[in-house]
Tab-separated table of C-alpha atoms in Angstrom:
chain	number	residue	atom	x	y	z
A	1	MET	CA	41.300	-57.970	-98.502
A	2	GLY	CA	39.110	-58.105	-101.561
A	3	SER	CA	35.394	-58.385	-100.898
A	4	GLN	CA	35.731	-59.977	-97.445
A	5	PRO	CA	34.768	-57.795	-94.456
A	6	TYR	CA	37.630	-56.896	-92.150
A	7	THR	CA	38.268	-54.993	-88.931
A	8	LEU	CA	40.824	-52.219	-88.788
A	9	GLU	CA	42.152	-51.508	-85.289
A	10	VAL	CA	44.071	-48.302	-84.688
A	11	SER	CA	46.012	-47.564	-81.521
A	12	THR	CA	48.808	-45.402	-80.278
A	13	PRO	CA	52.015	-47.371	-79.783
A	14	GLY	CA	53.128	-47.442	-76.199
A	15	THR	CA	49.972	-46.252	-74.458
A	16	ASP	CA	49.890	-49.362	-72.297
A	17	ARG	CA	53.662	-49.830	-72.082
A	18	PRO	CA	54.706	-50.268	-68.428
A	19	LEU	CA	56.895	-47.680	-66.712
A	20	THR	CA	59.842	-49.799	-65.609
A	21	GLU	CA	62.791	-47.390	-65.450
A	22	PRO	CA	63.299	-43.988	-63.773
A	23	MET	CA	63.652	-42.389	-67.231
A	24	HIS	CA	60.142	-43.601	-68.097
A	25	PHE	CA	58.769	-41.659	-65.134
A	26	ARG	CA	60.773	-38.555	-66.123
A	27	ARG	CA	59.000	-38.614	-69.484
A	28	THR	CA	55.604	-38.677	-67.774
A	29	VAL	CA	55.967	-35.481	-65.713
A	30	GLY	CA	52.560	-33.800	-65.822
A	31	ARG	CA	50.711	-37.007	-66.751
A	32	LEU	CA	48.443	-39.208	-64.702
A	33	VAL	CA	49.987	-42.561	-63.735
A	34	GLU	CA	48.926	-45.593	-61.753
A	35	VAL	CA	51.599	-47.317	-59.691
A	36	THR	CA	51.368	-50.674	-57.963
A	37	LEU	CA	53.407	-50.958	-54.794
A	38	ARG	CA	55.419	-53.948	-53.646
A	39	GLY	CA	54.026	-55.838	-50.659
A	40	SER	CA	56.320	-54.406	-47.977
A	41	ALA	CA	55.990	-50.874	-49.338
A	42	ALA	CA	52.226	-51.019	-49.506
A	43	ASP	CA	51.968	-50.965	-45.716
A	44	GLY	CA	53.993	-47.753	-45.323
A	45	LEU	CA	53.209	-45.791	-48.503
A	46	ALA	CA	49.603	-46.649	-49.233
A	47	PRO	CA	46.756	-44.424	-48.100
A	48	GLN	CA	45.560	-45.108	-44.572
A	49	GLY	CA	43.640	-48.357	-44.326
A	50	ALA	CA	45.004	-49.780	-47.586
A	51	LYS	CA	47.486	-52.564	-46.847
A	52	GLY	CA	48.881	-55.659	-48.472
A	53	ASP	CA	50.400	-56.671	-51.774
A	54	GLY	CA	49.519	-54.791	-54.912
A	55	THR	CA	48.169	-51.542	-53.474
A	56	GLN	CA	47.559	-49.124	-56.346
A	57	ILE	CA	47.999	-45.368	-56.187
A	58	THR	CA	46.901	-43.062	-58.988
A	59	GLY	CA	48.341	-39.579	-59.209
A	60	ARG	CA	49.819	-36.927	-61.441
A	61	VAL	CA	53.628	-36.970	-61.747
A	62	LEU	CA	54.944	-33.676	-60.383
A	63	ALA	CA	58.656	-34.461	-60.457
A	64	THR	CA	61.198	-37.245	-60.298
A	65	THR	CA	64.256	-37.470	-58.099
A	66	ALA	CA	67.270	-39.759	-58.162
A	67	ASP	CA	65.460	-42.287	-55.967
A	68	GLY	CA	61.748	-41.872	-56.699
A	69	VAL	CA	58.752	-40.028	-58.067
A	70	ASP	CA	56.550	-37.303	-56.555
A	71	LEU	CA	52.857	-37.805	-57.247
A	72	HIS	CA	49.956	-35.443	-56.609
A	73	VAL	CA	47.247	-37.772	-55.338
A	74	LYS	CA	43.694	-36.516	-55.775
A	75	GLY	CA	41.595	-36.214	-52.638
A	76	THR	CA	38.656	-38.423	-51.746
A	77	LYS	CA	35.887	-38.196	-49.185
A	78	ARG	CA	38.256	-39.703	-46.604
A	79	TYR	CA	41.573	-38.099	-47.585
A	80	ALA	CA	42.667	-34.619	-48.574
A	81	PRO	CA	44.664	-34.179	-51.785
A	82	HIS	CA	48.370	-34.531	-51.105
A	83	THR	CA	51.802	-34.960	-52.638
A	84	GLN	CA	53.429	-38.321	-52.053
A	85	HIS	CA	57.026	-39.383	-52.722
A	86	ILE	CA	57.330	-43.011	-53.798
A	87	PRO	CA	60.802	-44.590	-54.116
A	88	PHE	CA	61.400	-46.452	-57.390
A	89	ALA	CA	62.449	-49.508	-55.378
A	90	GLU	CA	58.929	-49.694	-53.912
A	91	ILE	CA	57.120	-49.628	-57.284
A	92	SER	CA	56.400	-53.024	-58.792
A	93	LYS	CA	54.461	-51.661	-61.785
A	94	GLY	CA	53.641	-48.288	-63.286
A	95	VAL	CA	51.393	-47.344	-66.196
A	96	ALA	CA	50.625	-43.935	-67.692
A	97	GLN	CA	46.873	-43.373	-67.919
A	98	VAL	CA	45.259	-42.239	-71.159
A	99	GLU	CA	43.559	-38.864	-70.744
A	100	PHE	CA	41.459	-37.256	-73.441
A	101	THR	CA	41.114	-33.947	-71.586
A	102	ARG	CA	44.289	-33.515	-69.595
A	103	PRO	CA	44.308	-30.376	-67.437
A	104	ASP	CA	46.879	-27.928	-68.763
A	105	THR	CA	47.872	-25.526	-66.012
A	106	THR	CA	50.969	-24.067	-67.668
A	107	PRO	CA	51.397	-22.707	-71.170
A	108	ALA	CA	53.510	-24.675	-73.582
A	109	PRO	CA	56.987	-23.307	-74.374
A	110	GLY	CA	56.650	-20.243	-76.588
A	111	GLU	CA	53.012	-19.608	-75.628
A	112	THR	CA	51.786	-16.839	-73.377
A	113	GLU	CA	48.907	-16.805	-70.961
A	114	ASP	CA	45.992	-14.525	-71.928
C-alpha cells in the first residue's frame, strides 16, 4: 500500500446473492424481495396487463409454504395492495432488496410494545 492511493470497498456479503432455494425464501420472511417469473407463469401470476418472459414482482415476504411464497405486493394507482402466492416452480430468479429503513411492525423477541 505504501504511499500509493487506493480505494477501499466495503460491502455486506450476500446482499446480492440470488434466492434459489425454498430455504432462502424462508430466511427472508419480513423482507422485501424482487422475483422474476418464468415465461409461462408471467401470464397467469403477473399483475393485470403485464405479460411475457421476465415479469418482475416486488413484495414483502409474508410466509412460505411447501410449494411457494406469499408476497404482500404494494398497491399502485392501478392496483390495490394484495397478497399473492407464487409457486417456487414459477420463479426464475429472486433477490432480497436492501432496505435502510425497513418497516418494523412487530417487536423483536423479548421486546414489548410501548
